[in-house]
């Protein structure tokens, strides 16, 4: 399985979802997609304040971050 | 404790800003309920159509984020818990709203994915699974275990009788070959159920291997969603 290809497909998918969720324009969506590809989604949300995004988009992304920060529960271990 | 309260407060702010759900309503609900109930049971706060759509998008986002966390933390993807498996297959299957897709992950002895294959895909209720094909891939990649997964486009996370029969048929084929069937994940309604987690996964052959084609039934499409109640470790 080509992990890099899977990862890139998932970056496109998550950027599309995010664009609809927080109503991004095409330019901002593309910028975020490129960030995902270069630093990954985990680092993206960790370094949100450092990124070159509009204050309005950053605020919306902080709301998303607040949701994912609480969603780390583990279920049964194999 | 203070940190938990802060996280919950931020969660309420984030959720209400993103979905448009009323702040006070969410705050009131969370005084006695788990925050994720709102995402797992989208209708619970009686959202309007727009709010419901946003909750759905948020669930899709979380699924995708979780699988990317796995991709980013490992060169190899290790399906070592029902949580990781559920998140992995949710990300691959959540977007399939008008199709059924049946996937199999073939794992090595460390539960690393050797390969994940789409074994079948079709319109709702018309998907056929070919056990012989699954066996062919399993033998060609010399796997130690497999995990099965498919989506219920109707949103149900319940295991239908057909799903259980299908799992038993695969176990009947693989058990004599000492290839473990570790789990069967059902993805529906933006979330998932794990047959292993529910303690419903067969671990013994029940009859001789039968390689006849297995039809995925449309019946499960109409079932009502049901939340996983029980978890256990393996």
CSV table of C-alpha atoms in Angstrom, one decimal:
chain,number,residue,atom,x,y,z
A,1,UNK,CA,0.0,0.0,0.0
A,2,UNK,CA,1.3,3.4,-0.9
A,3,UNK,CA,1.1,5.3,2.4
A,4,UNK,CA,2.0,8.7,0.9
A,5,UNK,CA,-0.7,8.4,-1.7
A,6,UNK,CA,-3.3,7.5,1.0
A,7,UNK,CA,-2.1,10.4,3.1
A,8,UNK,CA,-2.4,12.9,0.2
A,9,UNK,CA,-5.8,11.7,-0.7
A,10,UNK,CA,-6.9,12.2,3.0
A,11,UNK,CA,-5.3,15.7,3.0
A,12,UNK,CA,-7.5,16.6,0.0
A,13,UNK,CA,-10.5,15.1,1.6
A,14,UNK,CA,-10.1,16.8,5.0
A,15,UNK,CA,-9.4,20.2,3.3
A,16,UNK,CA,-12.7,19.8,1.3
A,17,UNK,CA,-14.6,19.0,4.5
A,18,UNK,CA,-13.0,21.9,6.4
A,19,UNK,CA,-13.8,24.3,3.5
A,20,UNK,CA,-17.5,23.5,3.8
A,21,UNK,CA,-17.5,23.3,7.6
A,22,UNK,CA,-16.0,26.7,8.2
A,23,UNK,CA,-16.9,28.3,4.9
A,24,UNK,CA,-13.5,28.9,3.4
A,25,UNK,CA,-12.9,30.6,0.1
A,26,UNK,CA,-10.9,28.7,-2.6
A,27,UNK,CA,-7.7,30.6,-1.9
A,28,UNK,CA,-7.7,30.0,1.9
A,29,UNK,CA,-8.7,26.4,1.3
A,30,UNK,CA,-5.7,25.8,-1.0
A,31,UNK,CA,-3.4,27.5,1.5
A,32,UNK,CA,-4.5,25.2,4.3
A,33,UNK,CA,-4.3,22.1,2.0
A,34,UNK,CA,-0.6,23.0,1.3
A,35,UNK,CA,0.0,23.4,5.0
A,36,UNK,CA,-1.4,19.9,5.6
A,37,UNK,CA,0.8,18.5,2.9
A,38,UNK,CA,3.9,20.2,4.3
A,39,UNK,CA,3.6,20.0,8.1
A,40,UNK,CA,0.7,17.5,8.6
A,41,UNK,CA,-2.6,18.1,10.3
A,42,UNK,CA,-1.4,17.5,13.8
A,43,UNK,CA,1.3,20.2,13.6
A,44,UNK,CA,-1.0,22.4,11.7
A,45,UNK,CA,-3.4,22.6,14.7
A,46,UNK,CA,-0.6,22.8,17.2
A,47,UNK,CA,1.0,25.7,15.4
A,48,UNK,CA,-2.2,27.5,14.4
A,49,UNK,CA,-1.2,30.8,15.8
A,50,UNK,CA,2.1,30.9,13.8
A,51,UNK,CA,0.5,30.3,10.4
A,52,UNK,CA,-0.1,32.9,7.8
A,53,UNK,CA,-3.9,32.8,7.8
A,54,UNK,CA,-6.5,35.5,8.2
A,55,UNK,CA,-7.6,36.2,11.8
A,56,UNK,CA,-11.1,35.2,10.9
A,57,UNK,CA,-10.0,31.8,9.6
A,58,UNK,CA,-7.7,31.3,12.6
A,59,UNK,CA,-10.6,31.9,14.9
A,60,UNK,CA,-12.8,29.4,13.1
A,61,UNK,CA,-9.9,26.9,13.2
A,62,UNK,CA,-9.5,27.4,16.9
A,63,UNK,CA,-13.1,26.3,17.3
A,64,UNK,CA,-12.3,23.1,15.3
A,65,UNK,CA,-9.2,22.6,17.4
A,66,UNK,CA,-11.3,22.8,20.6
A,67,UNK,CA,-13.4,19.9,19.3
A,68,UNK,CA,-10.6,17.6,18.3
A,69,UNK,CA,-8.7,18.3,21.5
A,70,UNK,CA,-11.5,16.6,23.4
A,71,UNK,CA,-11.7,13.7,21.0
A,72,UNK,CA,-8.8,11.5,22.1
A,73,UNK,CA,-10.6,8.7,24.0
A,74,UNK,CA,-9.4,5.1,23.5
A,75,UNK,CA,-11.6,2.0,23.3
A,76,UNK,CA,-10.6,-1.7,23.4
A,77,UNK,CA,-6.9,-2.5,22.9
A,78,UNK,CA,-5.9,-5.4,20.7
B,1,UNK,CA,-10.2,19.0,36.9
B,2,UNK,CA,-9.8,22.7,36.0
B,3,UNK,CA,-8.2,21.6,32.7
B,4,UNK,CA,-11.2,19.4,32.0
B,5,UNK,CA,-13.6,22.2,32.6
B,6,UNK,CA,-11.6,24.5,30.4
B,7,UNK,CA,-11.6,21.9,27.6
B,8,UNK,CA,-15.4,21.4,28.0
B,9,UNK,CA,-16.0,25.1,27.9
B,10,UNK,CA,-13.9,25.5,24.8
B,11,UNK,CA,-15.7,22.5,23.3
B,12,UNK,CA,-19.1,24.2,23.9
B,13,UNK,CA,-17.8,27.5,22.3
B,14,UNK,CA,-16.3,25.6,19.3
B,15,UNK,CA,-19.4,23.4,18.8
B,16,UNK,CA,-21.9,26.3,19.0
B,17,UNK,CA,-19.8,28.5,16.8
B,18,UNK,CA,-19.3,25.8,14.1
B,19,UNK,CA,-22.8,24.4,14.1
B,20,UNK,CA,-25.1,27.2,15.2
B,21,UNK,CA,-26.5,25.2,18.0
B,22,UNK,CA,-27.7,27.5,20.9
B,23,UNK,CA,-25.0,28.0,23.5
B,24,UNK,CA,-27.4,27.7,26.5
B,25,UNK,CA,-29.0,24.5,25.2
B,26,UNK,CA,-25.6,22.8,24.7
B,27,UNK,CA,-24.4,24.0,28.1
B,28,UNK,CA,-27.5,22.7,29.8
B,29,UNK,CA,-27.2,19.4,28.1
B,30,UNK,CA,-23.6,18.9,29.0
B,31,UNK,CA,-24.2,19.4,32.7
B,32,UNK,CA,-25.3,15.8,32.9
B,33,UNK,CA,-24.1,14.3,29.5
B,34,UNK,CA,-21.0,13.5,27.6
B,35,UNK,CA,-20.0,16.1,25.0
B,36,UNK,CA,-19.7,13.5,22.3
B,37,UNK,CA,-23.3,12.4,22.6
B,38,UNK,CA,-24.1,15.5,20.6
B,39,UNK,CA,-21.9,14.3,17.7
B,40,UNK,CA,-22.7,10.6,18.0
B,41,UNK,CA,-26.5,11.3,18.2
B,42,UNK,CA,-26.9,14.3,16.0
B,43,UNK,CA,-30.6,14.6,16.5
B,44,UNK,CA,-30.4,14.8,20.3
B,45,UNK,CA,-30.6,18.6,20.6
B,46,UNK,CA,-33.3,18.8,17.8
B,47,UNK,CA,-31.1,20.8,15.4
B,48,UNK,CA,-32.5,22.4,12.3
B,49,UNK,CA,-31.4,21.2,8.8
B,50,UNK,CA,-28.4,23.5,8.6
B,51,UNK,CA,-27.2,22.6,12.1
B,52,UNK,CA,-27.6,18.9,11.4
B,53,UNK,CA,-25.5,19.3,8.2
B,54,UNK,CA,-22.7,21.0,10.2
B,55,UNK,CA,-22.7,18.3,12.8
B,56,UNK,CA,-22.4,15.7,10.0
B,57,UNK,CA,-19.4,17.6,8.6
B,58,UNK,CA,-17.8,17.9,12.0
B,59,UNK,CA,-18.1,14.1,12.4
B,60,UNK,CA,-16.5,13.6,8.9
B,61,UNK,CA,-13.8,16.0,9.9
B,62,UNK,CA,-13.0,14.1,13.1
B,63,UNK,CA,-12.9,10.8,11.3
B,64,UNK,CA,-10.5,12.1,8.7
B,65,UNK,CA,-8.3,13.9,11.3
B,66,UNK,CA,-8.0,10.7,13.4
B,67,UNK,CA,-6.9,8.6,10.4
B,68,UNK,CA,-4.4,11.3,9.4
B,69,UNK,CA,-3.0,11.2,13.0
B,70,UNK,CA,-2.3,7.5,12.4
B,71,UNK,CA,-0.8,8.1,9.0
B,72,UNK,CA,1.5,10.9,10.4
B,73,UNK,CA,2.7,9.0,13.5
B,74,UNK,CA,3.7,5.8,11.7
B,75,UNK,CA,5.4,4.8,8.5
B,76,UNK,CA,3.4,1.6,9.0
B,77,UNK,CA,-0.2,1.6,10.0
B,78,UNK,CA,-0.8,-0.6,13.0
B,79,UNK,CA,-4.3,-1.7,13.7
B,80,UNK,CA,-3.7,-2.6,17.3
B,81,UNK,CA,-7.0,-1.7,18.8
B,82,UNK,CA,-10.6,-1.5,17.9
B,83,UNK,CA,-10.4,2.3,18.3
B,84,UNK,CA,-7.6,2.6,15.7
B,85,UNK,CA,-9.3,0.2,13.3
B,86,UNK,CA,-12.6,2.0,13.7
B,87,UNK,CA,-11.0,5.4,13.0
B,88,UNK,CA,-9.1,4.0,10.1
B,89,UNK,CA,-12.1,2.4,8.4
B,90,UNK,CA,-14.4,5.3,9.3
B,91,UNK,CA,-12.1,7.6,7.3
B,92,UNK,CA,-12.1,5.3,4.3
B,93,UNK,CA,-15.9,4.6,4.4
B,94,UNK,CA,-17.7,7.6,5.9
B,95,UNK,CA,-18.1,9.4,2.6
B,96,UNK,CA,-19.8,6.4,0.9
B,97,UNK,CA,-23.4,7.5,1.2
B,98,UNK,CA,-24.9,5.8,-1.9
B,99,UNK,CA,-22.7,2.8,-2.2
B,100,UNK,CA,-21.7,-0.2,-0.1
B,101,UNK,CA,-18.0,-1.0,0.0
B,102,UNK,CA,-16.4,-4.1,1.6
B,103,UNK,CA,-12.7,-3.7,2.7
B,104,UNK,CA,-10.2,-6.1,4.1
B,105,UNK,CA,-7.0,-5.2,5.8
B,106,UNK,CA,-4.3,-7.9,5.7
B,107,UNK,CA,-2.0,-7.7,8.7
B,108,UNK,CA,1.4,-9.1,9.6
B,109,UNK,CA,2.2,-10.6,13.0
B,110,UNK,CA,2.6,-7.1,14.6
B,111,UNK,CA,-0.8,-6.0,13.3
B,112,UNK,CA,0.9,-3.7,10.7
B,113,UNK,CA,-1.2,-3.3,7.6
B,114,UNK,CA,0.4,-5.2,4.7
B,115,UNK,CA,-2.3,-4.1,2.4
B,116,UNK,CA,-5.9,-2.9,2.5
B,117,UNK,CA,-8.1,-4.0,-0.4
B,118,UNK,CA,-11.5,-3.1,-1.6
B,119,UNK,CA,-13.0,-6.6,-2.0
B,120,UNK,CA,-16.4,-5.5,-3.2
B,121,UNK,CA,-18.3,-2.4,-4.1
B,122,UNK,CA,-21.8,-1.9,-5.3
B,123,UNK,CA,-25.1,-0.1,-5.0
B,124,UNK,CA,-27.0,-0.4,-1.8
B,125,UNK,CA,-27.9,-3.9,-0.9
B,126,UNK,CA,-26.3,-5.3,-4.1
B,127,UNK,CA,-22.8,-5.9,-2.9
B,128,UNK,CA,-21.4,-9.4,-3.3
B,129,UNK,CA,-18.3,-10.6,-1.4
B,130,UNK,CA,-16.2,-13.4,-2.9
B,131,UNK,CA,-14.5,-15.3,-0.1
B,132,UNK,CA,-12.2,-17.0,-2.6
B,133,UNK,CA,-10.8,-13.6,-3.6
B,134,UNK,CA,-10.1,-12.7,0.0
B,135,UNK,CA,-8.3,-16.0,0.6
B,136,UNK,CA,-6.3,-15.5,-2.6
B,137,UNK,CA,-5.0,-12.1,-1.4
B,138,UNK,CA,-4.4,-13.4,2.2
B,139,UNK,CA,-2.2,-16.2,0.9
B,140,UNK,CA,-0.4,-14.1,-1.6
B,141,UNK,CA,0.7,-11.5,1.0
B,142,UNK,CA,1.3,-14.2,3.7
B,143,UNK,CA,-0.7,-12.3,6.3
B,144,UNK,CA,-1.2,-13.4,9.9
B,145,UNK,CA,-4.6,-11.8,10.4
B,146,UNK,CA,-7.3,-9.9,8.7
B,147,UNK,CA,-9.8,-7.2,9.7
B,148,UNK,CA,-13.1,-6.9,7.7
B,149,UNK,CA,-15.0,-3.6,7.3
B,150,UNK,CA,-18.0,-2.3,5.4
B,151,UNK,CA,-20.3,0.6,5.4
B,152,UNK,CA,-24.1,0.8,5.9
B,153,UNK,CA,-25.1,3.6,3.7
B,154,UNK,CA,-28.4,3.9,5.6
B,155,UNK,CA,-26.5,5.0,8.7
B,156,UNK,CA,-27.0,2.0,10.9
B,157,UNK,CA,-24.1,0.7,13.0
B,158,UNK,CA,-25.9,-2.5,14.0
B,159,UNK,CA,-24.6,-5.8,12.9
B,160,UNK,CA,-27.3,-7.6,10.8
B,161,UNK,CA,-27.7,-11.3,10.8
B,162,UNK,CA,-26.1,-11.3,7.4
B,163,UNK,CA,-23.1,-9.4,8.7
B,164,UNK,CA,-22.7,-12.0,11.4
B,165,UNK,CA,-23.1,-14.9,9.0
B,166,UNK,CA,-20.6,-13.3,6.6
B,167,UNK,CA,-18.0,-13.0,9.5
B,168,UNK,CA,-18.6,-16.6,10.5
B,169,UNK,CA,-18.1,-17.8,6.9
B,170,UNK,CA,-14.8,-15.9,6.7
B,171,UNK,CA,-13.7,-17.4,10.1
B,172,UNK,CA,-14.6,-20.9,8.8
B,173,UNK,CA,-12.2,-20.3,5.9
B,174,UNK,CA,-9.3,-18.7,7.8
B,175,UNK,CA,-9.4,-20.4,11.2
B,176,UNK,CA,-8.1,-23.8,9.9
B,177,UNK,CA,-5.2,-21.8,8.1
B,178,UNK,CA,-4.3,-20.1,11.4
B,179,UNK,CA,-5.1,-16.7,9.9
B,180,UNK,CA,-7.0,-14.7,12.6
B,181,UNK,CA,-10.0,-12.6,11.9
B,182,UNK,CA,-9.5,-9.9,14.4
B,183,UNK,CA,-12.5,-7.7,13.9
B,184,UNK,CA,-15.4,-6.7,11.6
B,185,UNK,CA,-16.0,-2.9,11.6
B,186,UNK,CA,-19.3,-1.5,10.5
B,187,UNK,CA,-19.3,2.2,9.5
B,188,UNK,CA,-22.5,4.1,9.5
B,189,UNK,CA,-23.9,7.5,10.4
B,190,UNK,CA,-20.4,9.0,10.8
B,191,UNK,CA,-19.4,6.5,13.4
B,192,UNK,CA,-18.6,2.8,13.7
B,193,UNK,CA,-19.2,-0.4,15.6
B,194,UNK,CA,-16.6,-3.1,16.3
B,195,UNK,CA,-17.8,-6.7,16.4
B,196,UNK,CA,-14.8,-7.6,18.6
B,197,UNK,CA,-15.5,-4.8,21.0
B,198,UNK,CA,-19.1,-6.0,21.3
B,199,UNK,CA,-17.9,-9.5,22.0
B,200,UNK,CA,-19.8,-10.9,18.9
B,201,UNK,CA,-16.8,-11.9,16.9
B,202,UNK,CA,-16.7,-15.7,16.2
B,203,UNK,CA,-13.3,-17.2,17.1
B,204,UNK,CA,-13.9,-20.8,16.0
B,205,UNK,CA,-14.9,-22.5,12.8
B,206,UNK,CA,-18.6,-23.6,12.9
B,207,UNK,CA,-18.6,-25.6,9.7
B,208,UNK,CA,-16.5,-26.5,6.7
B,209,UNK,CA,-15.2,-23.7,4.5
B,210,UNK,CA,-17.8,-22.5,2.0
B,211,UNK,CA,-16.5,-20.4,-0.9
B,212,UNK,CA,-19.9,-19.5,-2.4
B,213,UNK,CA,-20.4,-15.8,-3.0
B,214,UNK,CA,-21.9,-13.8,0.0
B,215,UNK,CA,-24.5,-11.1,-0.7
B,216,UNK,CA,-24.5,-8.1,1.6
B,217,UNK,CA,-28.2,-7.6,2.5
B,218,UNK,CA,-30.1,-4.4,2.1
B,219,UNK,CA,-31.9,-5.2,5.4
B,220,UNK,CA,-29.3,-3.4,7.5
B,221,UNK,CA,-29.9,-0.2,5.6
B,222,UNK,CA,-33.2,0.2,7.3
B,223,UNK,CA,-32.1,-0.5,10.8
B,224,UNK,CA,-32.1,2.2,13.4
B,225,UNK,CA,-28.8,3.4,14.7
B,226,UNK,CA,-27.6,1.9,18.0
B,227,UNK,CA,-24.7,3.1,20.1
B,228,UNK,CA,-21.9,0.8,21.2
B,229,UNK,CA,-22.4,0.2,24.9
B,230,UNK,CA,-19.7,-2.3,25.8
B,231,UNK,CA,-15.9,-2.1,25.4
B,232,UNK,CA,-13.2,-4.6,26.3
B,233,UNK,CA,-9.5,-5.1,25.9
B,234,UNK,CA,-7.8,-7.9,24.1
